[in-house]
Coordinates of N, CA and C in Angstrom, one line a residue:
X1 N -145.5 26.7 -6.1 CA -144.8 27.2 -7.4 C -143.7 28.3 -6.5
X2 N -142.6 28.1 -7.3 CA -141.1 28.6 -6.2 C -141.3 30.2 -6.3
X3 N -140.6 30.5 -5.0 CA -141.2 32.1 -5.2 C -139.3 32.8 -5.0
X4 N -139.4 34.1 -4.8 CA -138.3 34.8 -5.0 C -138.2 35.0 -3.3
X5 N -137.2 34.9 -2.4 CA -136.9 35.3 -0.9 C -136.9 36.7 -1.1
X6 N -136.5 37.5 -2.1 CA -136.3 38.9 -1.4 C -137.2 39.7 -1.2
X7 N -138.5 39.1 -1.2 CA -139.6 39.9 -0.4 C -140.3 39.1 0.6
X8 N -140.0 38.1 0.8 CA -140.5 37.2 1.5 C -140.1 37.0 2.9
X9 N -138.9 37.6 3.3 CA -138.0 37.6 4.8 C -138.4 39.0 5.1
X10 N -139.4 39.4 6.2 CA -139.6 40.9 7.0 C -138.2 41.4 7.2
X11 N -137.7 42.5 7.4 CA -137.0 43.0 8.0 C -136.7 42.6 9.3
X12 N -135.4 42.5 9.8 CA -135.4 42.6 11.4 C -135.5 41.0 11.8
X13 N -135.5 40.1 10.8 CA -135.8 38.6 10.7 C -134.3 37.8 11.4
X14 N -134.6 37.2 12.1 CA -133.1 36.2 12.7 C -133.5 34.9 12.0
X15 N -132.0 34.2 12.1 CA -132.2 33.1 12.0 C -133.0 32.0 12.6
X16 N -133.0 32.3 14.1 CA -133.5 31.8 14.6 C -135.0 31.7 14.1
X17 N -135.5 32.7 13.7 CA -137.1 32.7 13.0 C -137.3 31.7 11.8
X18 N -136.4 31.1 11.3 CA -136.4 30.6 10.1 C -136.5 28.8 10.4
X19 N -137.6 28.6 9.7 CA -137.6 26.8 10.0 C -137.7 26.2 7.9
X20 N -136.8 25.6 7.5 CA -136.8 25.1 6.3 C -137.3 23.6 6.8
X21 N -138.2 23.3 5.8 CA -138.4 21.7 5.4 C -137.7 21.3 4.0
X22 N -137.7 19.7 4.0 CA -137.3 19.2 2.9 C -138.6 18.3 2.5
X23 N -139.3 18.7 1.9 CA -140.4 17.9 1.3 C -140.6 17.4 0.2
X24 N -139.6 17.7 -0.4 CA -139.4 17.1 -2.2 C -138.5 16.0 -2.0
X25 N -139.1 14.9 -2.3 CA -137.9 13.7 -2.3 C -136.5 13.4 -3.0
X26 N -136.9 14.3 -4.6 CA -136.0 14.9 -5.2 C -135.1 15.7 -4.5
X27 N -135.3 16.2 -4.1 CA -134.6 17.3 -2.8 C -134.1 18.8 -3.9
X28 N -135.0 18.8 -4.8 CA -135.1 20.1 -5.8 C -135.5 21.4 -5.2
X29 N -136.5 21.2 -4.1 CA -137.1 22.5 -3.4 C -137.1 22.4 -2.3
X30 N -137.1 23.8 -1.3 CA -137.2 23.6 0.2 C -138.4 24.4 0.5
X31 N -139.0 24.2 1.6 CA -140.3 24.8 1.9 C -139.4 25.8 3.0
X32 N -139.6 27.0 3.1 CA -139.3 27.8 4.0 C -140.6 28.7 5.2
X33 N -140.2 28.9 6.5 CA -141.4 29.4 7.2 C -140.8 30.3 8.0
X34 N -141.1 31.4 8.2 CA -140.7 32.7 8.7 C -141.7 32.7 10.2
X35 N -141.3 32.8 11.3 CA -142.0 33.2 12.4 C -142.9 32.2 12.2
X36 N -143.2 30.9 11.7 CA -144.3 30.4 12.3 C -145.1 30.5 11.0
X37 N -145.3 31.3 10.3 CA -146.1 32.1 9.2 C -146.7 30.6 7.7
X38 N -147.4 30.6 7.2 CA -147.3 30.0 6.1 C -146.2 30.0 5.1
X39 N -145.7 28.6 5.1 CA -144.7 28.1 4.5 C -144.3 28.6 2.6
X40 N -143.5 28.7 2.1 CA -143.0 28.9 0.9 C -142.1 28.0 0.3
X41 N -142.5 28.2 -1.2 CA -141.1 27.3 -1.5 C -140.2 27.3 -2.3
X42 N -139.0 27.6 -2.6 CA -137.6 27.8 -2.8 C -136.7 27.0 -3.5
X43 N -136.1 27.2 -4.6 CA -135.4 26.2 -4.9 C -134.0 26.8 -5.1
X44 N -132.7 26.0 -5.5 CA -131.5 26.3 -5.3 C -131.1 27.4 -5.8
X45 N -131.8 27.8 -7.3 CA -131.1 29.0 -7.8 C -131.7 30.3 -6.9
X46 N -133.2 30.3 -6.2 CA -133.5 31.4 -5.5 C -133.1 31.5 -4.3
X47 N -131.9 30.3 -3.6 CA -131.2 30.8 -2.6 C -129.6 30.5 -3.0
X48 N -129.5 31.1 -4.2 CA -128.2 31.5 -4.6 C -127.1 30.1 -4.9
X49 N -128.2 29.2 -5.0 CA -126.8 27.6 -4.8 C -126.8 27.0 -6.1
X50 N -127.2 27.4 -7.0 CA -127.2 26.9 -8.5 C -126.2 27.3 -9.1
X51 N -125.6 26.7 -10.2 CA -124.5 27.1 -11.2 C -125.1 27.9 -12.1
X52 N -124.3 29.2 -12.3 CA -124.6 30.0 -13.5 C -124.6 29.3 -14.9
X53 N -123.6 28.1 -14.9 CA -123.5 27.8 -16.2 C -124.5 26.4 -16.7
X54 N -124.3 25.4 -15.6 CA -125.1 24.4 -15.7 C -126.6 24.1 -15.5
X55 N -126.8 25.1 -14.6 CA -128.1 25.7 -13.6 C -128.4 24.4 -13.2
X56 N -127.3 23.5 -12.4 CA -127.6 22.4 -11.4 C -127.6 22.8 -10.5
X57 N -127.6 22.0 -9.4 CA -127.4 22.8 -7.8 C -125.9 22.5 -7.4
X58 N -125.1 23.4 -6.9 CA -123.7 23.2 -6.7 C -123.2 22.3 -5.4
X59 N -122.1 22.3 -4.7 CA -122.1 21.4 -3.6 C -122.7 21.7 -2.1
X60 N -122.7 23.3 -1.9 CA -122.9 23.8 -0.8 C -124.9 23.0 -1.0
X61 N -125.5 23.5 -2.0 CA -126.9 22.8 -1.7 C -127.3 21.3 -1.3
X62 N -126.3 20.4 -1.7 CA -126.6 19.2 -0.7 C -126.2 19.2 1.0
X63 N -124.9 20.4 1.0 CA -124.7 20.2 2.4 C -125.8 20.8 3.2
X64 N -126.7 21.5 2.4 CA -128.1 22.1 3.2 C -128.6 20.7 3.5
X65 N -128.9 20.2 2.3 CA -129.6 18.9 2.6 C -129.6 17.7 3.6
X66 N -127.6 17.7 3.8 CA -127.1 16.8 4.6 C -128.0 17.4 6.0
X67 N -127.5 19.0 6.1 CA -127.8 19.4 7.4 C -129.2 19.0 7.8
X68 N -130.2 18.8 7.2 CA -131.3 18.6 7.4 C -131.9 16.8 7.8
X69 N -130.8 16.2 7.4 CA -130.6 15.0 7.5 C -129.6 14.7 9.1
X70 N -129.1 15.7 9.5 CA -128.3 15.4 10.5 C -128.7 15.6 12.0
X71 N -128.6 15.3 13.2 CA -128.9 15.0 14.3 C -129.1 16.6 15.0
X72 N -130.1 17.0 15.1 CA -130.1 18.7 16.0 C -129.1 19.6 15.2
X73 N -129.3 19.3 13.7 CA -128.8 20.2 12.6 C -127.6 20.3 12.7
X74 N -126.6 19.2 13.4 CA -124.8 19.3 13.3 C -124.2 18.6 12.3
X75 N -123.2 19.0 12.1 CA -122.3 18.2 10.8 C -120.9 18.4 12.1
X76 N -120.3 17.3 12.3 CA -118.8 17.3 12.9 C -118.1 18.1 11.5
X77 N -116.8 18.8 12.3 CA -116.1 19.3 11.4 C -115.2 18.7 10.8
X78 N -114.6 18.0 11.6 CA -113.5 16.9 11.0 C -113.5 15.4 11.6
X79 N -112.0 14.9 11.4 CA -112.1 13.9 11.6 C -112.8 12.4 11.1
X80 N -112.9 11.5 12.1 CA -113.7 10.3 12.0 C -115.1 10.5 12.2
X81 N -115.6 11.3 13.0 CA -116.7 11.5 13.0 C -117.5 12.4 11.9
X82 N -116.5 12.9 11.2 CA -117.2 13.4 9.8 C -117.1 12.5 8.7
X83 N -116.6 11.9 8.7 CA -116.3 10.7 8.2 C -117.5 9.7 8.3
X84 N -117.7 9.3 9.1 CA -118.8 8.4 9.6 C -119.8 9.2 8.8
X85 N -120.1 10.6 9.2 CA -121.2 11.1 9.0 C -121.8 11.2 7.4
X86 N -120.6 11.8 6.9 CA -120.7 11.6 5.4 C -121.0 10.1 4.9
X87 N -120.6 9.3 5.1 CA -121.2 7.8 4.9 C -123.0 8.0 5.5
X88 N -123.0 8.0 6.5 CA -124.6 7.9 6.7 C -125.0 8.5 5.5
X89 N -125.0 9.4 5.3 CA -125.7 10.7 4.3 C -125.6 10.0 2.8
X90 N -124.7 9.1 2.7 CA -124.5 8.8 1.4 C -123.5 9.3 0.5
X91 N -122.8 9.9 1.5 CA -121.6 10.8 0.8 C -122.2 11.9 -0.1
X92 N -123.0 12.6 -0.1 CA -123.6 13.9 -0.3 C -122.7 15.2 0.1
X93 N -121.9 15.0 1.1 CA -120.8 15.5 1.4 C -119.4 15.2 1.6
X94 N -118.3 16.3 1.6 CA -117.0 15.7 2.0 C -116.6 15.1 3.2
X95 N -115.8 14.3 3.1 CA -115.3 13.3 4.3 C -114.3 14.4 4.8
X96 N -113.5 15.2 4.2 CA -112.5 16.2 4.2 C -112.8 17.3 4.9
X97 N -112.1 17.6 6.1 CA -112.5 18.8 6.8 C -112.5 19.9 6.2
X98 N -111.2 20.2 5.9 CA -110.8 21.8 5.0 C -111.7 21.9 3.5
X99 N -112.3 20.5 3.3 CA -112.9 20.7 2.0 C -114.4 21.2 2.4
X100 N -114.7 20.6 3.4 CA -116.3 20.8 4.2 C -116.1 22.1 4.3
X101 N -115.3 22.9 5.0 CA -115.2 24.2 5.3 C -115.5 25.3 4.1
X102 N -114.8 24.8 3.2 CA -114.9 25.7 1.9 C -116.6 25.5 1.3
X103 N -117.3 24.5 1.4 CA -118.6 24.2 1.0 C -119.5 25.0 2.4
X104 N -118.9 25.2 3.7 CA -119.5 25.6 4.3 C -119.8 27.3 4.3
X105 N -118.5 27.8 3.9 CA -118.3 29.2 3.6 C -119.6 29.6 2.5
X106 N -119.2 28.9 1.5 CA -119.8 29.0 0.0 C -121.1 29.2 0.5
X107 N -121.9 28.2 1.6 CA -123.6 28.0 2.2 C -123.8 29.4 2.7
X108 N -122.8 29.7 3.5 CA -122.9 31.0 4.4 C -123.2 32.2 3.9
X109 N -122.2 32.5 2.8 CA -122.3 33.5 1.7 C -123.8 33.7 1.3
X110 N -124.0 32.3 0.8 CA -125.3 32.6 -0.1 C -126.4 32.8 1.0
X111 N -126.5 32.1 1.9 CA -127.9 32.5 2.8 C -127.6 33.7 3.3
X112 N -126.4 34.4 3.6 CA -126.4 35.7 4.2 C -127.1 36.4 3.0
X113 N -126.8 36.5 2.0 CA -126.9 36.9 0.5 C -128.4 37.0 0.3
X114 N -129.1 35.8 0.2 CA -130.5 35.6 -0.1 C -131.5 35.9 0.8
X115 N -130.9 35.4 2.3 CA -131.9 35.7 3.1 C -132.0 37.6 3.7
X116 N -130.8 38.0 3.2 CA -130.5 39.7 3.8 C -130.3 39.6 5.4
X117 N -129.9 38.3 6.0 CA -129.4 38.3 7.3 C -128.1 38.5 7.7
X118 N -127.3 39.4 8.2 CA -126.1 39.6 7.9 C -125.0 38.6 9.1
X119 N -126.0 37.9 10.1 CA -125.3 37.3 11.0 C -124.8 36.2 10.6
X120 N -123.9 35.3 11.0 CA -123.7 33.5 10.5 C -124.7 32.8 10.7
X121 N -125.0 32.0 9.5 CA -126.4 31.2 9.9 C -125.6 29.8 10.2
X122 N -124.5 29.6 10.0 CA -123.8 28.3 10.7 C -122.7 28.5 11.3
X123 N -122.7 28.3 12.7 CA -121.6 28.6 13.4 C -121.0 27.5 13.9
X124 N -119.3 27.5 14.2 CA -119.2 26.4 14.4 C -118.2 26.3 15.5
X125 N -118.7 25.2 16.6 CA -118.4 25.1 17.9 C -116.8 24.0 17.7
X126 N -116.1 25.0 18.4 CA -114.8 24.5 18.8 C -114.7 23.6 19.5
X127 N -115.5 23.7 20.7 CA -115.7 22.7 21.8 C -116.6 21.5 21.3
X128 N -117.2 21.6 20.5 CA -118.2 20.5 20.0 C -117.4 20.0 18.9
X129 N -116.6 20.8 18.2 CA -116.1 20.2 16.8 C -117.1 20.0 15.9
X130 N -118.0 21.0 15.8 CA -119.1 20.7 14.7 C -119.9 21.9 14.4
X131 N -120.4 21.9 13.1 CA -120.8 23.1 12.8 C -122.9 22.9 12.9
X132 N -123.4 24.2 13.1 CA -124.6 24.1 13.8 C -125.6 24.9 12.7
X133 N -126.7 24.5 12.3 CA -127.6 26.1 12.2 C -128.1 26.7 12.8
X134 N -128.2 28.0 13.0 CA -129.1 28.8 13.4 C -130.3 28.6 13.3
X135 N -130.8 28.6 12.2 CA -131.8 28.0 11.7 C -132.3 26.4 11.7
X136 N -133.4 26.1 11.7 CA -134.0 24.7 12.0 C -134.1 24.2 10.5
X137 N -134.0 23.0 10.2 CA -134.0 22.4 8.7 C -134.0 20.8 8.8
X138 N -135.5 20.4 8.3 CA -135.7 18.8 8.7 C -135.7 18.5 7.4
X139 N -135.9 16.9 7.4 CA -136.2 16.2 6.1 C -137.6 15.3 6.3
X140 N -138.7 15.8 6.0 CA -139.7 15.7 5.6 C -140.1 14.5 4.7
X141 N -139.2 14.6 3.7 CA -139.6 14.0 2.0 C -139.4 12.9 2.3
X142 N -140.6 12.1 2.6 CA -140.8 10.8 2.9 C -139.2 9.7 3.5
X143 N -139.3 9.7 4.4 CA -138.0 9.7 5.0 C -137.9 8.1 4.8
X144 N -138.7 7.5 4.5 CA -138.6 6.1 4.2 C -138.2 5.7 2.8
X145 N -138.1 6.9 1.6 CA -137.8 7.1 0.5 C -136.3 7.5 0.4
X146 N -136.0 8.2 1.2 CA -134.6 8.9 1.4 C -133.4 8.3 0.5
X147 N -133.6 7.3 0.8 CA -132.1 5.8 0.3 C -132.8 6.0 -1.5
X148 N -133.9 6.3 -1.7 CA -133.9 6.1 -3.1 C -134.2 7.4 -3.5
X149 N -133.8 8.7 -2.9 CA -133.5 9.6 -3.7 C -132.2 10.3 -4.5
X150 N -131.7 11.3 -4.7 CA -130.7 11.8 -5.4 C -129.7 10.8 -5.5
X151 N -129.5 10.5 -4.1 CA -128.1 9.6 -3.8 C -128.2 7.9 -4.6
X152 N -129.3 7.4 -5.3 CA -129.9 6.2 -5.5 C -129.4 5.8 -6.9
X153 N -129.7 4.6 -7.3 CA -129.1 4.2 -8.5 C -130.1 5.1 -9.6
X154 N -131.0 5.3 -9.4 CA -132.0 6.0 -10.4 C -132.0 7.3 -10.8
X155 N -131.3 7.9 -9.7 CA -131.0 9.5 -9.8 C -129.6 9.8 -9.9
X156 N -128.7 8.9 -10.2 CA -127.2 9.0 -10.3 C -126.9 8.5 -11.8
X157 N -126.4 9.6 -12.5 CA -125.9 9.1 -14.2 C -124.7 10.5 -14.5
X158 N -124.0 9.6 -14.7 CA -122.9 10.5 -15.4 C -123.3 11.5 -16.4
X159 N -122.7 12.5 -16.3 CA -123.3 13.6 -17.4 C -122.2 13.8 -18.6
X160 N -121.4 13.2 -18.1 CA -120.5 13.0 -19.2 C -120.8 11.6 -20.1
X161 N -121.1 10.6 -19.6 CA -120.9 9.2 -20.6 C -122.8 8.7 -20.5
X162 N -123.2 9.4 -19.4 CA -124.7 8.9 -19.8 C -125.0 7.6 -18.8
X163 N -123.9 6.8 -18.0 CA -124.2 5.8 -17.1 C -124.8 5.8 -16.0
X164 N -125.4 5.0 -15.9 CA -126.0 5.3 -14.3 C -125.3 4.1 -13.3
X165 N -125.0 4.7 -12.4 CA -124.5 4.3 -11.0 C -124.7 4.2 -10.1
X166 N -124.8 3.5 -9.0 CA -125.2 2.8 -7.7 C -125.3 3.9 -6.6
X167 N -124.0 4.3 -6.4 CA -123.5 5.0 -5.6 C -123.4 6.7 -5.8
X168 N -123.8 7.7 -5.6 CA -123.5 8.7 -5.7 C -122.6 9.1 -4.7
X169 N -121.2 9.6 -5.2 CA -120.1 10.1 -4.8 C -119.6 11.6 -4.7
X170 N -119.8 12.5 -3.6 CA -119.4 13.9 -3.7 C -118.0 14.5 -4.4
X171 N -117.1 13.3 -4.2 CA -115.8 13.7 -5.3 C -116.0 13.7 -6.8
X172 N -117.0 13.0 -7.5 CA -117.5 13.4 -8.8 C -118.2 14.1 -9.1
X173 N -118.5 14.9 -8.0 CA -119.5 16.5 -8.2 C -118.2 17.6 -8.8
X174 N -118.6 18.0 -9.9 CA -117.7 19.2 -9.9 C -118.4 20.9 -9.9
X175 N -117.7 21.5 -10.1 CA -118.2 22.7 -9.5 C -119.2 23.3 -10.3
X176 N -119.6 22.9 -11.3 CA -121.2 23.1 -12.0 C -122.2 22.4 -11.8
X177 N -122.2 21.6 -10.8 CA -122.7 20.5 -10.5 C -123.2 19.2 -11.4
X178 N -122.1 19.2 -12.4 CA -122.4 18.1 -13.2 C -121.6 16.7 -12.0
X179 N -122.4 15.6 -12.3 CA -121.9 14.0 -11.7 C -121.1 13.5 -13.0
X180 N -119.9 13.1 -12.7 CA -118.6 12.9 -13.5 C -118.2 11.3 -12.8
X181 N -118.9 10.6 -13.4 CA -118.4 9.2 -13.1 C -116.5 8.9 -12.9
X182 N -116.3 7.7 -12.1 CA -114.7 7.3 -12.1 C -114.0 7.4 -13.5
X183 N -115.0 6.4 -13.9 CA -114.5 6.1 -15.4 C -113.8 7.3 -16.2
X184 N -115.4 8.3 -16.5 CA -114.6 9.3 -17.4 C -113.9 10.0 -16.5
X185 N -113.7 10.7 -15.2 CA -112.8 11.1 -14.8 C -111.3 10.3 -15.0
X186 N -110.9 9.4 -14.9 CA -109.8 8.6 -15.3 C -109.0 9.0 -16.3
X187 N -110.3 9.0 -17.6 CA -109.7 8.6 -18.6 C -109.7 10.1 -19.3
X188 N -110.1 10.8 -18.3 CA -109.6 12.6 -19.3 C -108.3 13.1 -18.6
X189 N -107.5 13.6 -19.2 CA -106.3 14.1 -18.8 C -105.8 15.7 -19.1
X190 N -107.2 16.4 -18.9 CA -107.0 17.7 -18.9 C -106.8 18.4 -17.3
X191 N -106.7 17.6 -16.4 CA -106.8 18.0 -14.9 C -108.1 18.9 -14.5
X192 N -109.2 18.9 -15.6 CA -110.4 19.3 -14.8 C -110.8 18.8 -13.3
X193 N -110.7 17.5 -13.1 CA -111.5 17.0 -11.6 C -110.1 16.8 -11.0
X194 N -108.8 17.4 -11.1 CA -108.0 17.0 -10.3 C -108.4 17.9 -8.6
X195 N -109.0 18.8 -8.6 CA -109.0 19.3 -7.3 C -110.0 18.5 -6.5
X196 N -110.5 17.2 -7.0 CA -111.6 16.5 -6.5 C -110.9 15.2 -6.1
X197 N -109.8 15.1 -5.2 CA -109.7 13.8 -4.8 C -110.2 12.5 -4.6
X198 N -110.1 11.4 -4.6 CA -110.9 10.3 -4.2 C -111.5 10.3 -2.7
X199 N -110.4 10.7 -2.1 CA -110.5 10.3 -0.4 C -111.6 12.2 -0.2
X200 N -111.9 13.1 -0.9 CA -112.2 14.4 -0.6 C -113.8 13.8 0.1

């Protein structure tokens, strides 16, 4: 069962004491262990990464998932390395460095608040040109089925028209966690998605 983080993180816990495991192949929950103790399960809501309106995971949640699929929990901060990584994780994160930074900032704030650990959980290395989590996070959610998770055609439906699409595209996700296909975006003239450029 999903629990609250509030009473699960002992006072004095450091980020390096935290290990997260992605065991849910649909990536709706994360298992967390503190200092090697028995893991407990949390979801995007208990980690402060759920939209208050749509009750769906916000973009920063998928960034956390991407860290779990990144070698040594490191994600390039810009340039071609970031673009290549975004393709590798099926575009569940942006390929634009500035947009990525805004999601990193959201994720940092949410983690510091929910875990009650003031230190930066995801420092940036200027020398390496990458973000790295101080906590460990790994994807144990049926590695061979990773392609069949939320990014695959079975899990990606436009929340506006209901059509299923074969490719998840980060640029079609709005701030409420709703997935809007390119057709619906182009047919809308209210500018609701103008801040999600196609090369985002």
